[in-house]
mmCIF file of C-alpha atoms and ligand atoms in Angstrom:
data_model
loop_
_atom_site.group_PDB
_atom_site.id
_atom_site.type_symbol
_atom_site.label_atom_id
_atom_site.label_comp_id
_atom_site.label_asym_id
_atom_site.label_seq_id
_atom_site.Cartn_x
_atom_site.Cartn_y
_atom_site.Cartn_z
ATOM 1 C CA MET A 1 134.705 37.885 78.333
ATOM 2 C CA THR A 2 131.522 38.962 77.747
ATOM 3 C CA PRO A 3 129.881 37.517 81.072
ATOM 4 C CA ILE A 4 126.418 35.560 80.995
ATOM 5 C CA LEU A 5 123.740 36.231 82.989
ATOM 6 C CA TYR A 6 121.838 32.720 83.583
ATOM 7 C CA ASP A 7 117.834 33.912 84.418
ATOM 8 C CA MET A 8 114.642 33.639 83.777
ATOM 9 C CA PRO A 9 112.072 36.723 83.125
ATOM 10 C CA VAL A 10 109.841 34.577 86.061
ATOM 11 C CA SER A 11 112.551 34.880 88.839
ATOM 12 C CA ASN A 12 112.093 38.321 90.906
ATOM 13 C CA ASN A 13 115.635 37.754 92.239
ATOM 14 C CA GLY A 14 116.767 37.899 88.916
ATOM 15 C CA ALA A 15 115.247 40.938 88.151
ATOM 16 C CA ARG A 16 117.116 43.097 89.418
ATOM 17 C CA CYS A 17 119.743 42.129 87.754
ATOM 18 C CA ARG A 18 117.856 42.826 84.507
ATOM 19 C CA ILE A 19 116.503 45.721 85.791
ATOM 20 C CA ILE A 20 119.876 47.416 86.235
ATOM 21 C CA VAL A 21 121.103 45.746 82.758
ATOM 22 C CA TYR A 22 118.097 47.523 81.191
ATOM 23 C CA LYS A 23 118.232 51.211 83.019
ATOM 24 C CA LYS A 24 121.718 51.160 82.346
ATOM 25 C CA GLY A 25 121.266 50.250 78.861
ATOM 26 C CA LEU A 26 123.808 47.801 78.157
ATOM 27 C CA SER A 27 124.373 46.630 75.123
ATOM 28 C CA LEU A 28 122.983 42.354 75.165
ATOM 29 C CA ASP A 29 125.676 41.601 72.481
ATOM 30 C CA SER A 30 129.110 43.215 73.657
ATOM 31 C CA ASP A 31 128.468 43.963 77.757
ATOM 32 C CA ILE A 32 126.036 41.202 79.107
ATOM 33 C CA LEU A 33 124.274 38.028 77.574
ATOM 34 C CA ILE A 34 120.936 36.690 78.886
ATOM 35 C CA LYS A 35 120.274 33.159 78.792
ATOM 36 C CA PRO A 36 118.271 30.834 80.330
ATOM 37 C CA PRO A 37 119.283 28.071 82.391
ATOM 38 C CA SER A 38 117.633 25.440 80.018
ATOM 39 C CA ASP A 39 120.682 26.491 77.371
ATOM 40 C CA LEU A 40 122.989 24.281 79.592
ATOM 41 C CA GLY A 41 120.236 21.538 80.168
ATOM 42 C CA GLY A 42 118.149 23.474 83.059
ATOM 43 C CA LEU A 43 119.287 24.149 86.281
ATOM 44 C CA LYS A 44 119.717 20.637 87.649
ATOM 45 C CA SER A 45 122.212 19.934 84.879
ATOM 46 C CA GLU A 46 125.645 18.399 84.852
ATOM 47 C CA GLN A 47 126.870 21.210 83.013
ATOM 48 C CA TYR A 48 124.728 24.029 84.943
ATOM 49 C CA LEU A 49 125.839 22.386 88.173
ATOM 50 C CA ALA A 50 129.317 22.447 87.331
ATOM 51 C CA LEU A 51 128.784 26.431 87.419
ATOM 52 C CA ASN A 52 126.616 26.660 90.257
ATOM 53 C CA PRO A 53 126.580 23.442 92.755
ATOM 54 C CA GLN A 54 123.372 25.123 94.234
ATOM 55 C CA GLY A 55 121.185 24.637 90.888
ATOM 56 C CA LYS A 56 119.645 27.979 91.462
ATOM 57 C CA MET A 57 119.599 31.290 89.238
ATOM 58 C CA PRO A 58 120.247 33.468 88.695
ATOM 59 C CA LEU A 59 124.006 33.242 88.060
ATOM 60 C CA LEU A 60 126.226 35.458 86.536
ATOM 61 C CA VAL A 61 129.316 33.756 84.701
ATOM 62 C CA THR A 62 132.332 36.102 84.308
ATOM 63 C CA GLU A 63 136.009 36.152 84.183
ATOM 64 C CA HIS A 64 136.072 37.287 88.212
ATOM 65 C CA GLY A 65 133.928 33.838 88.922
ATOM 66 C CA ASN A 66 130.229 32.300 89.032
ATOM 67 C CA ILE A 67 128.023 34.753 90.848
ATOM 68 C CA PRO A 68 125.161 32.838 92.206
ATOM 69 C CA GLU A 69 123.377 35.376 94.600
ATOM 70 C CA SER A 70 121.471 38.215 93.096
ATOM 71 C CA ASP A 71 122.288 40.853 95.279
ATOM 72 C CA THR A 72 126.127 40.453 94.596
ATOM 73 C CA ILE A 73 125.353 40.393 90.908
ATOM 74 C CA ALA A 74 123.671 43.523 90.930
ATOM 75 C CA ARG A 75 126.385 44.954 92.677
ATOM 76 C CA TYR A 76 128.906 43.590 90.376
ATOM 77 C CA LEU A 77 126.923 45.197 87.338
ATOM 78 C CA LEU A 78 126.999 48.455 89.199
ATOM 79 C CA ASP A 79 130.626 48.328 90.116
ATOM 80 C CA ARG A 80 131.629 46.936 86.618
ATOM 81 C CA PHE A 81 129.539 49.408 84.041
ATOM 82 C CA SER A 82 130.115 52.324 86.812
ATOM 83 C CA ALA A 83 130.069 54.766 83.495
ATOM 84 C CA LYS A 84 126.808 53.823 82.866
ATOM 85 C CA SER A 85 124.009 56.101 84.418
ATOM 86 C CA PRO A 86 121.888 55.204 86.580
ATOM 87 C CA SER A 87 124.385 54.688 89.377
ATOM 88 C CA PHE A 88 121.904 53.636 91.694
ATOM 89 C CA LEU A 89 123.515 54.516 94.221
ATOM 90 C CA PRO A 90 121.696 57.515 96.162
ATOM 91 C CA SER A 91 124.304 60.638 96.741
ATOM 92 C CA THR A 92 123.710 60.543 100.329
ATOM 93 C CA LEU A 93 125.150 58.667 103.107
ATOM 94 C CA GLU A 94 121.565 57.968 105.004
ATOM 95 C CA ALA A 95 119.667 56.884 101.634
ATOM 96 C CA ARG A 96 122.766 54.442 100.572
ATOM 97 C CA MET A 97 122.581 52.817 103.669
ATOM 98 C CA LYS A 98 118.750 52.961 103.808
ATOM 99 C CA SER A 99 119.151 50.751 100.413
ATOM 100 C CA ASP A 100 121.522 48.673 101.803
ATOM 101 C CA LEU A 101 119.149 47.697 104.612
ATOM 102 C CA LEU A 102 116.043 47.110 102.336
ATOM 103 C CA CYS A 103 117.829 45.134 100.248
ATOM 104 C CA ARG A 104 119.610 43.490 103.013
ATOM 105 C CA LEU A 105 115.868 42.829 104.653
ATOM 106 C CA HIS A 106 114.268 41.722 101.625
ATOM 107 C CA ASP A 107 117.297 38.972 101.173
ATOM 108 C CA MET A 108 116.969 37.366 104.865
ATOM 109 C CA TYR A 109 113.254 37.448 105.959
ATOM 110 C CA ILE A 110 111.540 38.069 102.086
ATOM 111 C CA THR A 111 113.227 35.903 99.728
ATOM 112 C CA THR A 112 114.129 32.961 101.862
ATOM 113 C CA ILE A 113 110.011 32.251 102.602
ATOM 114 C CA GLN A 114 108.630 33.855 99.069
ATOM 115 C CA GLY A 115 108.334 29.875 98.154
ATOM 116 C CA CYS A 116 105.283 30.062 100.323
ATOM 117 C CA MET A 117 103.776 32.209 97.104
ATOM 118 C CA TYR A 118 104.234 29.385 94.528
ATOM 119 C CA LYS A 119 105.702 26.835 95.468
ATOM 120 C CA ALA A 120 103.576 23.607 95.921
ATOM 121 C CA GLU A 121 104.470 22.242 99.362
ATOM 122 C CA PRO A 122 106.548 23.085 102.398
ATOM 123 C CA PRO A 123 108.975 23.667 103.942
ATOM 124 C CA PHE A 124 109.257 27.413 103.026
ATOM 125 C CA GLY A 125 112.423 28.130 104.624
ATOM 126 C CA ARG A 126 112.063 27.239 108.076
ATOM 127 C CA PHE A 127 108.281 27.255 108.580
ATOM 128 C CA SER A 128 106.940 24.045 107.737
ATOM 129 C CA SER A 129 102.920 25.080 107.197
ATOM 130 C CA ARG A 130 102.038 27.905 104.454
ATOM 131 C CA ALA A 131 99.730 29.775 106.931
ATOM 132 C CA ALA A 132 102.733 30.166 109.228
ATOM 133 C CA ALA A 133 105.386 31.424 106.129
ATOM 134 C CA LEU A 134 102.405 33.656 104.792
ATOM 135 C CA ALA A 135 101.904 35.311 107.731
ATOM 136 C CA GLU A 136 105.528 35.941 108.296
ATOM 137 C CA LEU A 137 106.041 37.190 104.682
ATOM 138 C CA ARG A 138 103.032 40.176 105.630
ATOM 139 C CA GLU A 139 105.041 40.611 109.086
ATOM 140 C CA GLN A 140 108.026 41.382 106.768
ATOM 141 C CA ILE A 141 106.692 43.336 104.486
ATOM 142 C CA GLY A 142 105.522 45.346 107.406
ATOM 143 C CA TYR A 143 108.949 45.937 108.486
ATOM 144 C CA LEU A 144 109.991 47.254 104.888
ATOM 145 C CA GLN A 145 107.826 50.259 105.488
ATOM 146 C CA GLU A 146 109.823 51.184 108.895
ATOM 147 C CA HIS A 147 113.069 51.833 106.312
ATOM 148 C CA ILE A 148 110.829 53.583 103.370
ATOM 149 C CA ASP A 149 111.705 57.348 103.295
ATOM 150 C CA GLU A 150 108.370 59.650 103.994
ATOM 151 C CA GLU A 151 108.402 62.184 101.056
ATOM 152 C CA GLY A 152 109.586 59.209 98.467
ATOM 153 C CA PRO A 153 109.209 59.159 95.387
ATOM 154 C CA TYR A 154 111.884 56.084 95.366
ATOM 155 C CA LEU A 155 112.148 54.343 98.725
ATOM 156 C CA THR A 156 115.373 55.617 99.975
ATOM 157 C CA GLY A 157 113.903 59.467 98.779
ATOM 158 C CA LYS A 158 114.693 61.453 95.575
ATOM 159 C CA GLU A 159 116.953 59.197 93.900
ATOM 160 C CA LEU A 160 116.851 55.579 92.424
ATOM 161 C CA SER A 161 119.114 53.135 94.403
ATOM 162 C CA LEU A 162 119.347 49.240 94.233
ATOM 163 C CA ALA A 163 116.583 48.883 96.770
ATOM 164 C CA ASP A 164 114.023 50.193 94.417
ATOM 165 C CA ALA A 165 115.403 47.498 91.710
ATOM 166 C CA THR A 166 115.615 44.857 94.346
ATOM 167 C CA ILE A 167 111.704 45.054 95.498
ATOM 168 C CA PHE A 168 109.951 46.593 92.723
ATOM 169 C CA PRO A 169 109.956 42.537 90.938
ATOM 170 C CA THR A 170 108.778 40.889 94.704
ATOM 171 C CA VAL A 171 105.912 43.464 94.956
ATOM 172 C CA ILE A 172 104.466 42.675 91.629
ATOM 173 C CA PHE A 173 104.786 38.892 92.592
ATOM 174 C CA ILE A 174 103.058 39.568 96.198
ATOM 175 C CA GLU A 175 100.089 41.765 94.230
ATOM 176 C CA HIS A 176 99.977 38.748 91.908
ATOM 177 C CA MET A 177 100.133 35.829 93.973
ATOM 178 C CA LEU A 178 98.999 36.971 98.001
ATOM 179 C CA PRO A 179 95.226 37.746 96.759
ATOM 180 C CA LYS A 180 95.675 34.190 95.817
ATOM 181 C CA PHE A 181 95.933 33.141 99.542
ATOM 182 C CA LEU A 182 93.323 35.384 101.618
ATOM 183 C CA ASP A 183 90.874 32.686 102.260
ATOM 184 C CA GLY A 184 87.805 35.110 102.199
ATOM 185 C CA GLU A 185 90.208 37.930 103.252
ATOM 186 C CA THR A 186 89.036 40.795 100.246
ATOM 187 C CA TRP A 187 92.081 41.716 99.178
ATOM 188 C CA ASP A 188 93.457 45.112 100.248
ATOM 189 C CA ALA A 189 97.320 46.216 98.981
ATOM 190 C CA GLU A 190 96.989 49.152 101.655
ATOM 191 C CA VAL A 191 96.649 46.816 104.131
ATOM 192 C CA VAL A 192 99.333 44.194 102.980
ATOM 193 C CA LEU A 193 101.660 46.313 101.397
ATOM 194 C CA GLY A 194 101.069 49.484 103.726
ATOM 195 C CA LYS A 195 100.838 53.423 102.865
ATOM 196 C CA LYS A 196 104.407 54.038 101.795
ATOM 197 C CA LEU A 197 105.141 50.906 100.219
ATOM 198 C CA LEU A 198 101.860 50.834 98.190
ATOM 199 C CA ARG A 199 102.413 55.153 97.311
ATOM 200 C CA TRP A 200 106.035 54.020 95.787
ATOM 201 C CA TYR A 201 104.649 50.932 93.970
ATOM 202 C CA HIS A 202 101.741 53.422 92.437
ATOM 203 C CA TRP A 203 104.221 56.053 91.494
ATOM 204 C CA ILE A 204 106.783 53.984 90.019
ATOM 205 C CA LYS A 205 104.107 51.795 88.229
ATOM 206 C CA GLU A 206 102.070 54.784 87.194
ATOM 207 C CA ILE A 207 105.415 55.474 84.714
ATOM 208 C CA LYS A 208 103.586 52.705 82.394
ATOM 209 C CA GLU A 209 100.110 54.617 82.738
ATOM 210 C CA GLY A 210 101.683 57.637 82.089
ATOM 211 C CA LEU A 211 103.112 56.274 78.527
ATOM 212 C CA ALA A 212 99.983 54.385 77.890
ATOM 213 C CA VAL A 213 98.177 57.643 78.200
ATOM 214 C CA TRP A 214 100.696 59.661 75.691
ATOM 215 C CA GLU A 215 100.487 56.748 72.944
ATOM 216 C CA ALA A 216 97.030 57.120 73.441
ATOM 217 C CA ASN A 217 96.788 60.804 72.612
ATOM 218 C CA GLU A 218 99.297 60.157 70.199
ATOM 219 C CA ARG A 219 102.465 61.434 71.725
ATOM 220 C CA TRP A 220 104.703 59.925 69.203
ATOM 221 C CA LYS A 221 103.360 61.143 65.812
ATOM 222 C CA SER A 222 105.171 64.046 65.445
ATOM 223 C CA ILE A 223 108.695 62.452 66.826
ATOM 224 C CA LEU A 224 110.844 61.390 64.014
ATOM 225 C CA HIS A 225 111.386 57.861 63.946
ATOM 226 C CA ALA A 226 108.940 57.157 66.622
ATOM 227 C CA GLY A 227 105.771 58.009 64.990
ATOM 228 C CA LEU A 228 107.288 60.448 62.391
ATOM 229 C CA ARG A 229 108.818 58.543 59.477
ATOM 230 C CA ASP A 230 109.821 59.841 55.904
ATOM 231 C CA GLN A 231 107.534 58.560 53.130
ATOM 232 C CA ASP A 232 107.845 60.719 50.615
ATOM 233 C CA ALA A 233 108.989 59.190 47.138
ATOM 234 C CA PRO A 234 113.128 58.941 46.631
ATOM 235 C CA THR A 235 114.717 60.963 44.305
ATOM 236 C CA ILE A 236 117.536 60.928 42.507
ATOM 237 C CA PHE A 237 120.092 61.960 45.291
ATOM 238 C CA ASP A 238 118.970 58.302 46.456
ATOM 239 C CA ARG A 239 120.267 56.701 43.944
ATOM 240 C CA ILE A 240 123.704 58.950 43.856
ATOM 241 C CA ILE A 241 124.041 57.755 47.757
ATOM 242 C CA GLN A 242 123.387 54.227 46.863
ATOM 243 C CA ARG A 243 125.930 54.653 44.132
ATOM 244 C CA GLN A 244 123.318 52.821 41.918
ATOM 245 C CA ILE A 245 124.424 55.912 39.166
ATOM 246 C CA PRO A 246 127.849 57.504 38.953
ATOM 247 C CA SER A 247 128.438 60.610 40.074
ATOM 248 C CA GLU A 248 131.770 62.534 40.754
ATOM 249 C CA ILE A 249 131.753 62.608 44.322
ATOM 250 C CA VAL A 250 133.935 65.147 46.395
ATOM 251 C CA MET A 251 134.106 64.012 50.156
ATOM 252 C CA GLU A 252 132.051 61.339 52.049
ATOM 253 C CA ASP A 253 131.515 60.737 55.945
ATOM 254 C CA GLU A 254 128.994 59.290 57.491
ATOM 255 C CA HIS A 255 126.121 61.518 57.261
ATOM 256 C CA VAL A 256 126.963 63.957 54.463
ATOM 257 C CA LEU A 257 127.735 63.276 50.548
ATOM 258 C CA VAL A 258 129.222 66.225 48.730
ATOM 259 C CA PHE A 259 129.271 65.592 44.881
ATOM 260 C CA LYS A 260 129.770 67.690 41.505
ATOM 261 C CA ASP A 261 126.620 69.066 40.132
ATOM 262 C CA ILE A 262 125.524 67.920 36.701
ATOM 263 C CA HIS A 263 124.703 71.249 35.342
ATOM 264 C CA PRO A 264 127.347 73.646 37.203
ATOM 265 C CA GLN A 265 126.531 76.849 36.702
ATOM 266 C CA ALA A 266 129.806 78.038 38.123
ATOM 267 C CA PRO A 267 133.516 76.411 37.756
ATOM 268 C CA VAL A 268 132.975 75.073 41.358
ATOM 269 C CA HIS A 269 129.370 73.989 41.556
ATOM 270 C CA LEU A 270 129.040 71.224 44.577
ATOM 271 C CA LEU A 271 125.930 69.776 46.347
ATOM 272 C CA ILE A 272 126.117 69.053 49.838
ATOM 273 C CA ILE A 273 123.764 66.745 51.003
ATOM 274 C CA PRO A 274 122.339 64.764 54.100
ATOM 275 C CA LYS A 275 122.768 60.433 53.344
ATOM 276 C CA ARG A 276 119.771 59.758 55.336
ATOM 277 C CA ARG A 277 116.981 62.190 53.709
ATOM 278 C CA ASP A 278 114.608 62.256 57.718
ATOM 279 C CA GLY A 279 111.676 63.868 55.878
ATOM 280 C CA LEU A 280 113.674 67.073 54.913
ATOM 281 C CA THR A 281 112.205 67.019 51.167
ATOM 282 C CA GLN A 282 112.544 70.562 51.600
ATOM 283 C CA LEU A 283 114.249 73.076 54.040
ATOM 284 C CA ARG A 284 110.672 73.702 55.788
ATOM 285 C CA TYR A 285 110.373 70.517 57.364
ATOM 286 C CA ALA A 286 113.721 71.136 59.668
ATOM 287 C CA THR A 287 112.696 70.559 63.379
ATOM 288 C CA ALA A 288 115.104 70.836 66.181
ATOM 289 C CA ASP A 289 115.884 67.185 65.923
ATOM 290 C CA HIS A 290 117.819 68.152 62.217
ATOM 291 C CA GLN A 291 119.809 71.302 63.831
ATOM 292 C CA GLU A 292 123.115 68.873 64.292
ATOM 293 C CA LEU A 293 122.403 67.736 60.586
ATOM 294 C CA LEU A 294 122.105 70.777 59.555
ATOM 295 C CA GLY A 295 125.099 72.352 61.220
ATOM 296 C CA LYS A 296 127.227 69.867 59.731
ATOM 297 C CA MET A 297 126.099 70.536 56.185
ATOM 298 C CA PHE A 298 127.481 74.142 57.173
ATOM 299 C CA LEU A 299 130.731 73.035 58.356
ATOM 300 C CA THR A 300 131.330 70.690 55.965
ATOM 301 C CA ALA A 301 130.708 73.825 53.062
ATOM 302 C CA ALA A 302 133.198 75.603 54.880
ATOM 303 C CA ARG A 303 135.527 72.929 55.233
ATOM 304 C CA ILE A 304 135.651 72.122 51.714
ATOM 305 C CA ALA A 305 136.350 76.583 50.495
ATOM 306 C CA LYS A 306 139.111 76.075 53.221
ATOM 307 C CA GLU A 307 140.535 72.911 51.375
ATOM 308 C CA GLN A 308 139.661 74.371 48.154
ATOM 309 C CA ASN A 309 141.552 77.517 49.177
ATOM 310 C CA LEU A 310 138.265 79.031 47.496
ATOM 311 C CA ARG A 311 138.468 83.173 47.607
ATOM 312 C CA GLY A 312 134.873 83.336 47.705
ATOM 313 C CA TYR A 313 131.617 81.270 47.423
ATOM 314 C CA ARG A 314 128.291 81.165 47.640
ATOM 315 C CA LEU A 315 126.007 79.165 49.648
ATOM 316 C CA VAL A 316 121.948 78.591 47.985
ATOM 317 C CA ILE A 317 119.495 75.730 48.939
ATOM 318 C CA ASN A 318 116.188 75.937 47.125
ATOM 319 C CA ASP A 319 113.267 75.839 48.787
ATOM 320 C CA GLY A 320 109.984 74.712 46.771
ATOM 321 C CA SER A 321 109.219 75.294 43.293
ATOM 322 C CA GLU A 322 109.177 79.308 43.141
ATOM 323 C CA ALA A 323 112.627 79.013 44.282
ATOM 324 C CA GLN A 324 113.495 76.442 41.036
ATOM 325 C CA GLN A 325 113.411 73.358 43.448
ATOM 326 C CA SER A 326 113.876 70.684 41.686
ATOM 327 C CA VAL A 327 115.074 67.467 43.712
ATOM 328 C CA PHE A 328 113.044 66.728 46.897
ATOM 329 C CA HIS A 329 116.166 66.142 48.823
ATOM 330 C CA LEU A 330 117.523 68.729 50.474
ATOM 331 C CA HIS A 331 120.851 70.081 49.531
ATOM 332 C CA MET A 332 122.959 72.716 49.499
ATOM 333 C CA HIS A 333 124.424 74.439 46.693
ATOM 334 C CA LEU A 334 128.114 75.456 47.090
ATOM 335 C CA LEU A 335 129.442 77.438 44.261
ATOM 336 C CA ALA A 336 132.370 79.396 43.451
ATOM 337 C CA GLY A 337 135.154 80.161 40.645
ATOM 338 C CA ARG A 338 133.529 83.292 39.153
ATOM 339 C CA GLN A 339 132.601 86.436 40.077
ATOM 340 C CA MET A 340 128.587 86.334 41.582
ATOM 341 C CA ARG A 341 126.411 89.298 40.773
ATOM 342 C CA TRP A 342 124.020 90.573 43.222
ATOM 343 C CA PRO A 343 120.918 90.044 43.433
ATOM 344 C CA PRO A 344 120.597 86.605 42.250
ATOM 345 C CA GLY A 345 118.774 85.696 39.502
HETATM 346 P P1 DGP B 1 117.644 72.071 42.955
HETATM 347 O O1 DGP B 1 117.096 73.187 41.631
HETATM 348 O O2 DGP B 1 118.008 73.494 43.885
HETATM 349 O O3 DGP B 1 116.694 71.258 43.784
HETATM 350 O O4 DGP B 1 118.537 71.468 42.488
HETATM 351 C C1 DGP B 1 118.972 70.139 42.067
HETATM 352 C C2 DGP B 1 120.662 70.037 41.382
HETATM 353 O O5 DGP B 1 120.834 68.512 41.301
HETATM 354 C C3 DGP B 1 120.721 70.659 40.008
HETATM 355 O O6 DGP B 1 121.025 72.122 40.185
HETATM 356 C C4 DGP B 1 120.808 69.599 38.899
HETATM 357 C C5 DGP B 1 121.963 68.634 40.446
HETATM 358 N N1 DGP B 1 121.319 67.461 39.891
HETATM 359 C C6 DGP B 1 120.184 66.408 39.567
HETATM 360 N N2 DGP B 1 120.582 65.312 38.972
HETATM 361 C C7 DGP B 1 121.722 64.925 38.775
HETATM 362 C C8 DGP B 1 122.280 63.718 38.930
HETATM 363 O O7 DGP B 1 121.699 62.722 38.306
HETATM 364 N N3 DGP B 1 123.649 64.068 39.348
HETATM 365 C C9 DGP B 1 124.079 65.326 39.629
HETATM 366 N N4 DGP B 1 125.730 65.166 39.906
HETATM 367 N N5 DGP B 1 123.491 66.142 40.095
HETATM 368 C C10 DGP B 1 122.356 66.444 39.683
#
């Protein structure tokens, strides 16, 4: 069965599971479904309690059982989808141990009292006053510090680990909520989070800032489909591809179409075209993104020549009106079946 993750964006504990889902690029259709508990009537509904009697989220429903704890869900997902990277498992034993330790400290001592940042009333774990719970929370953040790698950039060193996925959403939460409870003290992230945690947090967030700079510099403008789109007028070949006008199709696959030229210049005269033009109105607009497609066109020509036992053949691409290009959708002419002359006219 497709596992179902019952979770909501605001849940920082569930967020580690969603980070894994997103970073691994899992399909939200076929690999895993993410649904809000309200689909079952909410956390306290009979239907939800039947799956998780604790009435908490996240919850992962699988063919192996219902998993109610985010750390176990996260490890189950890493295991189940181990073929997809990133693994979240650093390559050294030391880093893996540190990741486990950070996750454990987080779940034992921070998750259990984090309600002091958002719950209306005590108790907050084992604390019956908010002030005591907040003080403990800050102390526990300090203990995490001890186990964070000196060099970074990730929490356990050079590689991404489950600790990064676990702690990142909580630090977002702390940054958003803790300043509200300062009572006159000014918010100083370095004092609350400590140097190493803050450095890591900025580094992780920097990616987002870096993307914003790229966006502002129109970084995507020249990249096919991201900023660059084929906006030139369609040609007669589009209508051939769509079967809106008839043609004698010789071969077709996912990427290329081969059909007979309407004005044959030799006993065999085929046109090999990409089915998606992707900006290739002319060969001159080819970029490295088109490399595979261009290779496919040549291979298609070679394959057809072999299949049709052509003794000799000529491939022609006309680029520009000086070269007599008349249809502005890249195409390769394959000519054969007669003695060719050189130079061509
Ligand atoms: P070029 O001159 O390199 O742009 O070649 C365009 C070729 O396309 C030309 O040899 C004729 C062929 N052609 C144009 N319209 C049609 C059509 O409607 N059907 C077919 N099969 N070929 C066409």
